[in-house]
Amino acid sequence: MIWAVGGFLLLLVSGIPIVLALGIAALVAIELTTTAPISIVAQRVYGGISSFTLMAIPFFVASGLLMEAGGIARRFVALAGALVGWITGSLYMVSVVTGTGLAAISGSGSADTAAISAVMVPEMKKRRYDIDLAAAIIAASGSLASIIPPSIVMIVIAVTANQSIGAMFLGGIVPGLIVMAGLMLGAWLFARRGGPAYRDGEAFTFQRLGRTFLDAAPGLLVPVVIIGGIVGGVFTATEAACVALFTTLVVTMFIYRELKPRDLPRILLKAISLSATVLIIISTASVFTWIIATQGFPAMLSAWLTGITENPIAFLLIVNLLLLVVGMFMESISAVLILLPVLLPIARSYGIDPVQFGIITALNLSIGLITPPYGICLYVASSVAGRRIEQVSRRIWLPFLCMLVALVLVTFVPAVSLWLPSVIMK
Amino acid sequence: MSDRSAEHDVSRVASSAVWKGLSMMLWTLRRAVDGAAILLLAYMALAVLIQIVGRYVFNYSIAWSEETATFAQIWLALLGAGIAMRHNQHVGVDVLILKAPLAVQRVFNIAAFALGAWFLGVVVVGSLSMVAIGMMVKSPALRIPLAIPYSALPVGFGYFLLEFALSSIPRILRPGARNAEETGI
Amino acid sequence: ADYTFKVAHTNAADEVQDKGLQKMRELLEEKTDGAATLEIYPGGQLGDEAQLIEGVMLGSLDMSMTSNSLLSNYIEDFRVFDMPFLFPSISALGEKVDANWDLMEDSANGSGFQLIGVFSSGIRHLMTSKPVETIDDVKGLKIRTMQNPVHVEAWRAYGANPTPMAYSELYGALQSGVVDGAEAASTGYDGMKFYEVAPDFALVGWLNMTAPVVMQKAAYDALPENIQTALMEAGQEAARWERQYVEDQEQPLIDSFKAEGVTITRPDVEPFRKASLPLYESELTTPGQKKLFEALTAE
Ligand code: NA
Ligand code: NA
């Protein structure tokens, strides 16, 4: 365990791709601490990636790139500009609102991040926005996908904690909206002092709104098809990603006619390599997860936690810290599977509601999606923005702070997570 | 060396021919990988679409569409990892190491290459026993040998290793250079 | 302990299957005076079911407990246990298993495994969003099944439109109506709170599902004889205990569903059983499968 984490940290600063740093650290730990045959590495790499639901990632990435190349994104931005173009830092606002909207239709934060980044970043670059902050905000907006329903992480939490998935889903809505409001406020405060780049200069008119809306209408078909399909029960979230891809193709090739068949291979290849960098990290992280699980880390943790405190507030503080650190290094679903069975019985013994505890876990792990070194939304956003992790990391404090405030509220005010389920589910 | 010029010239011509052949092979390999990856993505999208259409239009779900799409995704991700390596798209933190003295950088680059190659090699070798199992075991839905998805591991990681080596060698020979290609859209 | 066996499964910690393994650990320690014990990894911590089985084959895991419908990809003869309407109850299944142990052990050995115990993962029923009173009510319903051709063909034979789908997507799919129902054990119906989104539960009992615990044959053969004996005894005793536990739990669980507002129906299962018969012919094709099938179904 110590070997794995220490080795990983040293490798991180060596400039080697993080996917290799993860793999090497796990391999060193396996060699030093177990007698398992080395084929375990290949097995886990395969296991990490063998999942139908992960398919949403390449589909949403490809559809986002096509939206951008085929003129949908440009028209969306024009419409958003007509809507909120008069607000300082409007493109940040649009990103946050789009992120929240996508969060409400998909379970995967990295796919959302990819889609928003591909649409928004080129415009922000053109208008000379601070791109590092843009990537940081988009990463945080994308990470909302695991708090705002539907959320794959929440389903795993609910199942592991033997709680109602419906209650868990409802519990995430208010914290998600708090994060959204915080991100918009934070971006506005930043943009207000940022100079003319952040002011569109065009006043709000209904004419402009109508014109941009009509122009964007065929493109709006994409979210309409996705949302309508999911809410109406036509397909699952993963299938929705696929439908989004085809709808985008039809709109960009046959309605807007901006996308030519000869552009396709280049765009698809870019989508493939972008999504592969994400998928290969998920797959390699599962080797790391295996070694942590087999080294009896969960049992050690349980003994240690019950040994140090009897105060529920101190316990929640420690758990938050622990989950934040774990979220920095580990992939969310593995973290839930390993840690929740250890932490939940202790939480219950302190009288903490399991749904609230589930939301605390989910929120911590969403924060983990935007914190280096292992933050998949941060990776995707930086990668699509063409910026380095360390450049974007310099700006991550702003969304991080918003999410931290939401976390404190969820931790110490049970009503934030429990009120909505209690009203709706009785 | 320099005084035996005739011999040197001969070997240089020969080596440049070998070099040409090798880079031709590399070019062909890369085009093949690119083509395969695009076909895989197209297959995945069609398989999922067929699943939806089958369920509604023909009231008939095809048991193997999800399975084969998942297999295609595994191949796509593992081949894609090598493609991303070629374009230097894998995320890494090199801001600290680039500030170190060149000699230190060279040592780190050599160590990183050796360790990275070790990991990738372990996956390639370790996956061979999985492929061997996969020859005998059939997939749940379509009942095709699991060796078909499993061989994505040795092939994909083998290709990843090749691209990793190709990108590491210049960095070892000339430390201090930043990644050649900025990523981005 | 001198011998610590890592055993992994994908059920949640403290679910019945996990309790069964805890029982096995207790028995094993007792029988060996603490010389041997189990280390249990629940919840898929060490991977999904296919990986657990392959971990056993490759030696990175000592034992796995998986659903038979996955294990039967590796031990072909066990395809027999995937057949619908084979045993009327869990205790009937248990009797047949105990009576034909040697034959089943041979089947497992033939594929490189040692069979340690045959646990139960419950009898599977049908949950839907409208009541199912007869087999005709199933007609045209989109029913989620596992990605197993026998399951798909069985539900096609019952008239449904079987829709294989990842388990993790099932709750949302039921809620939004992507599928009209799913087949599940009452423990799963309870644990995942599926009754929130599919409040009709038809007790068809179409599949009596087993969860065999297996070990690598070569690793087992390398153990001293006293440990081997203790493992086999502990495994089979724990399995008997667990099967009884699952059976005893069934009625109280169904009663608790009524309290949650679930409509329980009991359709006539005879038409379901009849529709399943052709599967025995089409799916069990090898001599090993036929031999095990005959032994398990002999009066
Ligand atoms: Na979501
Ligand atoms: Na992180």
Short mmCIF file of C-alpha atoms in Angstrom, two decimals, chain A residues 83-315:
data_model
loop_
_atom_site.label_atom_id
_atom_site.label_comp_id
_atom_site.label_asym_id
_atom_site.label_seq_id
_atom_site.Cartn_x
_atom_site.Cartn_y
_atom_site.Cartn_z
CA LEU A 83 -29.92 34.45 -23.77
CA VAL A 84 -27.24 35.37 -21.26
CA GLY A 85 -24.76 37.29 -23.37
CA TRP A 86 -25.35 40.39 -21.31
CA ILE A 87 -24.03 38.70 -18.14
CA THR A 88 -20.35 39.11 -17.48
CA GLY A 89 -18.49 35.86 -18.20
CA SER A 90 -21.46 34.49 -20.12
CA LEU A 91 -19.63 31.53 -21.67
CA TYR A 92 -18.66 30.26 -18.22
CA MET A 93 -22.34 30.52 -17.25
CA VAL A 94 -23.40 28.67 -20.38
CA SER A 95 -20.86 25.93 -19.63
CA VAL A 96 -22.15 25.50 -16.10
CA VAL A 97 -25.79 25.45 -17.17
CA THR A 98 -25.03 23.03 -20.02
CA GLY A 99 -23.09 20.88 -17.57
CA THR A 100 -26.00 20.75 -15.16
CA GLY A 101 -28.35 19.94 -18.01
CA LEU A 102 -26.16 17.14 -19.29
CA ALA A 103 -25.68 15.89 -15.74
CA ALA A 104 -29.42 15.42 -15.59
CA ILE A 105 -29.42 13.14 -18.61
CA SER A 106 -26.25 11.11 -18.21
CA GLY A 107 -24.59 9.03 -15.58
CA SER A 108 -21.02 9.62 -16.64
CA GLY A 109 -19.11 12.74 -15.70
CA SER A 110 -16.24 12.21 -18.08
CA ALA A 111 -18.57 11.89 -21.07
CA ASP A 112 -20.37 15.11 -20.09
CA THR A 113 -17.08 16.88 -19.62
CA ALA A 114 -15.94 15.78 -23.04
CA ALA A 115 -19.15 16.91 -24.67
CA ILE A 116 -19.18 20.36 -23.02
CA SER A 117 -15.47 20.88 -23.60
CA ALA A 118 -15.69 20.05 -27.27
CA VAL A 119 -18.54 22.52 -27.71
CA MET A 120 -17.46 25.39 -25.47
CA VAL A 121 -13.68 25.50 -25.49
CA PRO A 122 -13.17 26.62 -29.12
CA GLU A 123 -15.52 29.57 -28.57
CA MET A 124 -13.86 30.55 -25.31
CA LYS A 125 -10.47 30.36 -27.01
CA LYS A 126 -11.74 32.57 -29.79
CA ARG A 127 -13.00 35.14 -27.29
CA ARG A 128 -9.79 34.95 -25.27
CA TYR A 129 -11.30 33.64 -22.08
CA ASP A 130 -9.01 32.24 -19.42
CA ILE A 131 -8.92 28.71 -20.84
CA ASP A 132 -7.49 27.11 -17.70
CA LEU A 133 -10.41 28.39 -15.66
CA ALA A 134 -12.74 27.31 -18.45
CA ALA A 135 -11.37 23.77 -18.30
CA ALA A 136 -11.59 23.77 -14.50
CA ILE A 137 -15.21 24.97 -14.54
CA ILE A 138 -16.19 22.53 -17.28
CA ALA A 139 -14.56 19.69 -15.34
CA ALA A 140 -16.59 20.64 -12.26
CA SER A 141 -19.79 20.96 -14.30
CA GLY A 142 -19.14 17.54 -15.77
CA SER A 143 -18.47 16.07 -12.34
CA LEU A 144 -22.04 17.05 -11.40
CA ALA A 145 -23.15 14.01 -13.39
CA SER A 146 -22.41 11.79 -10.42
CA ILE A 147 -24.49 13.90 -8.00
CA ILE A 148 -27.41 14.91 -10.22
CA PRO A 149 -29.49 11.88 -11.23
CA PRO A 150 -29.18 9.58 -13.03
CA SER A 151 -25.77 8.62 -11.70
CA ILE A 152 -23.91 5.36 -12.04
CA VAL A 153 -21.90 6.05 -8.88
CA MET A 154 -25.10 6.66 -6.88
CA ILE A 155 -26.60 3.40 -8.07
CA VAL A 156 -23.48 1.59 -6.90
CA ILE A 157 -23.63 3.43 -3.58
CA ALA A 158 -27.32 2.66 -3.08
CA VAL A 159 -26.78 -1.01 -3.85
CA THR A 160 -23.71 -1.29 -1.63
CA ALA A 161 -25.47 0.53 1.22
CA ASN A 162 -28.74 -1.35 0.62
CA GLN A 163 -30.64 1.93 0.26
CA SER A 164 -33.36 3.08 -2.09
CA ILE A 165 -31.86 4.23 -5.37
CA GLY A 166 -34.80 6.60 -5.75
CA ALA A 167 -34.08 8.27 -2.41
CA MET A 168 -30.37 8.50 -3.22
CA PHE A 169 -31.14 10.09 -6.60
CA LEU A 170 -33.50 12.64 -5.07
CA GLY A 171 -30.98 13.37 -2.33
CA GLY A 172 -28.41 14.47 -4.90
CA ILE A 173 -30.52 17.12 -6.59
CA VAL A 174 -30.27 19.94 -4.03
CA PRO A 175 -26.51 19.52 -3.45
CA GLY A 176 -26.07 19.46 -7.23
CA LEU A 177 -27.97 22.72 -7.66
CA ILE A 178 -25.95 24.31 -4.85
CA VAL A 179 -22.75 23.43 -6.67
CA MET A 180 -24.19 24.82 -9.90
CA ALA A 181 -25.16 28.12 -8.29
CA GLY A 182 -21.75 28.33 -6.62
CA LEU A 183 -19.93 27.74 -9.89
CA MET A 184 -21.91 30.49 -11.64
CA LEU A 185 -21.33 32.92 -8.80
CA GLY A 186 -17.63 32.10 -8.64
CA ALA A 187 -17.21 32.44 -12.40
CA TRP A 188 -19.08 35.76 -12.36
CA LEU A 189 -16.87 37.16 -9.59
CA PHE A 190 -13.77 36.06 -11.52
CA ALA A 191 -15.02 37.42 -14.86
CA ARG A 192 -16.10 40.76 -13.39
CA ARG A 193 -12.47 41.59 -12.72
CA GLY A 194 -11.23 39.93 -15.89
CA GLY A 195 -11.51 42.76 -18.39
CA PRO A 196 -13.32 43.23 -21.71
CA ALA A 197 -12.83 39.63 -22.91
CA TYR A 198 -15.68 38.59 -20.66
CA ARG A 199 -18.23 41.11 -21.90
CA ASP A 200 -20.07 40.21 -25.05
CA GLY A 201 -21.17 43.80 -25.51
CA GLU A 202 -24.45 42.87 -27.17
CA ALA A 203 -27.61 43.88 -25.40
CA PHE A 204 -30.46 41.47 -24.96
CA THR A 205 -33.13 41.64 -27.70
CA PHE A 206 -36.00 39.31 -28.44
CA GLN A 207 -35.26 39.60 -32.16
CA ARG A 208 -31.80 38.24 -31.69
CA LEU A 209 -33.09 35.53 -29.39
CA GLY A 210 -35.69 34.44 -31.98
CA ARG A 211 -33.21 34.45 -34.85
CA THR A 212 -30.56 32.45 -33.00
CA PHE A 213 -33.20 30.06 -31.73
CA LEU A 214 -34.50 29.28 -35.22
CA ASP A 215 -30.96 28.79 -36.48
CA ALA A 216 -30.12 26.48 -33.57
CA ALA A 217 -33.40 24.57 -33.66
CA PRO A 218 -32.22 21.54 -35.72
CA GLY A 219 -29.24 21.27 -33.41
CA LEU A 220 -31.50 21.47 -30.38
CA LEU A 221 -32.98 18.26 -31.72
CA VAL A 222 -29.96 16.44 -30.23
CA PRO A 223 -30.70 17.20 -26.56
CA VAL A 224 -34.45 16.92 -27.23
CA VAL A 225 -34.00 13.42 -28.62
CA ILE A 226 -31.72 12.43 -25.74
CA ILE A 227 -33.86 13.88 -22.95
CA GLY A 228 -37.13 12.80 -24.52
CA GLY A 229 -35.76 9.31 -25.10
CA ILE A 230 -34.53 8.83 -21.57
CA VAL A 231 -37.45 10.45 -19.77
CA GLY A 232 -39.94 8.76 -22.09
CA GLY A 233 -38.33 5.39 -21.45
CA VAL A 234 -37.17 4.73 -25.00
CA PHE A 235 -33.59 3.92 -24.13
CA THR A 236 -30.98 3.73 -21.36
CA ALA A 237 -28.34 6.36 -20.75
CA THR A 238 -25.72 4.36 -22.65
CA GLU A 239 -28.01 3.88 -25.60
CA ALA A 240 -28.83 7.60 -25.46
CA ALA A 241 -25.16 8.34 -26.08
CA CYS A 242 -25.32 6.30 -29.25
CA VAL A 243 -28.53 7.98 -30.41
CA ALA A 244 -26.92 11.35 -29.72
CA LEU A 245 -24.08 10.38 -32.06
CA PHE A 246 -26.42 9.44 -34.92
CA THR A 247 -28.66 12.47 -34.41
CA THR A 248 -25.60 14.71 -34.53
CA LEU A 249 -24.45 13.03 -37.74
CA VAL A 250 -27.83 13.53 -39.42
CA VAL A 251 -28.13 17.17 -38.34
CA THR A 252 -24.59 18.16 -39.29
CA MET A 253 -24.41 16.24 -42.57
CA PHE A 254 -27.93 16.55 -43.95
CA ILE A 255 -29.50 19.60 -42.33
CA TYR A 256 -26.65 22.04 -41.76
CA ARG A 257 -24.52 20.35 -44.44
CA GLU A 258 -21.38 21.65 -42.77
CA LEU A 259 -19.84 18.25 -42.17
CA LYS A 260 -18.38 16.48 -45.21
CA PRO A 261 -17.89 12.71 -45.33
CA ARG A 262 -14.16 13.22 -45.89
CA ASP A 263 -13.90 15.01 -42.51
CA LEU A 264 -15.29 12.01 -40.66
CA PRO A 265 -12.19 9.77 -40.33
CA ARG A 266 -10.12 12.59 -38.87
CA ILE A 267 -12.78 13.59 -36.32
CA LEU A 268 -13.60 10.01 -35.35
CA LEU A 269 -9.92 9.20 -34.91
CA LYS A 270 -9.56 12.16 -32.60
CA ALA A 271 -12.60 11.01 -30.60
CA ILE A 272 -11.08 7.55 -30.40
CA SER A 273 -7.74 8.63 -29.04
CA LEU A 274 -9.32 11.12 -26.62
CA SER A 275 -11.70 8.56 -25.18
CA ALA A 276 -8.99 5.89 -25.14
CA THR A 277 -6.86 8.01 -22.80
CA VAL A 278 -9.80 8.00 -20.37
CA LEU A 279 -10.72 4.34 -20.77
CA ILE A 280 -7.15 3.13 -20.39
CA ILE A 281 -6.80 5.02 -17.10
CA ILE A 282 -10.00 3.42 -15.78
CA SER A 283 -8.67 0.06 -16.82
CA THR A 284 -5.20 0.52 -15.31
CA ALA A 285 -6.59 2.03 -12.10
CA SER A 286 -8.39 -1.22 -11.48
CA VAL A 287 -5.01 -2.96 -11.06
CA PHE A 288 -4.22 -0.41 -8.37
CA THR A 289 -7.59 -0.99 -6.76
CA TRP A 290 -7.03 -4.74 -6.69
CA ILE A 291 -3.77 -4.45 -4.78
CA ILE A 292 -5.33 -2.06 -2.25
CA ALA A 293 -8.26 -4.42 -1.69
CA THR A 294 -6.12 -7.53 -1.28
CA GLN A 295 -3.74 -5.86 1.15
CA GLY A 296 -6.50 -5.72 3.74
CA PHE A 297 -6.58 -1.94 3.62
CA PRO A 298 -10.34 -1.77 4.32
CA ALA A 299 -10.06 -3.75 7.58
CA MET A 300 -7.10 -1.67 8.77
CA LEU A 301 -9.07 1.48 8.09
CA SER A 302 -12.05 0.28 10.07
CA ALA A 303 -9.95 -0.56 13.10
CA TRP A 304 -8.13 2.76 12.92
CA LEU A 305 -11.26 4.88 12.52
CA THR A 306 -13.16 3.35 15.40
CA GLY A 307 -10.02 3.69 17.52
CA ILE A 308 -9.55 7.43 17.19
CA THR A 309 -12.90 9.07 17.75
CA GLU A 310 -16.33 8.68 19.26
CA ASN A 311 -17.64 12.04 18.13
CA PRO A 312 -19.88 11.86 15.02
CA ILE A 313 -18.80 15.31 13.79
CA ALA A 314 -15.13 14.42 14.12
CA PHE A 315 -15.90 11.15 12.37
#
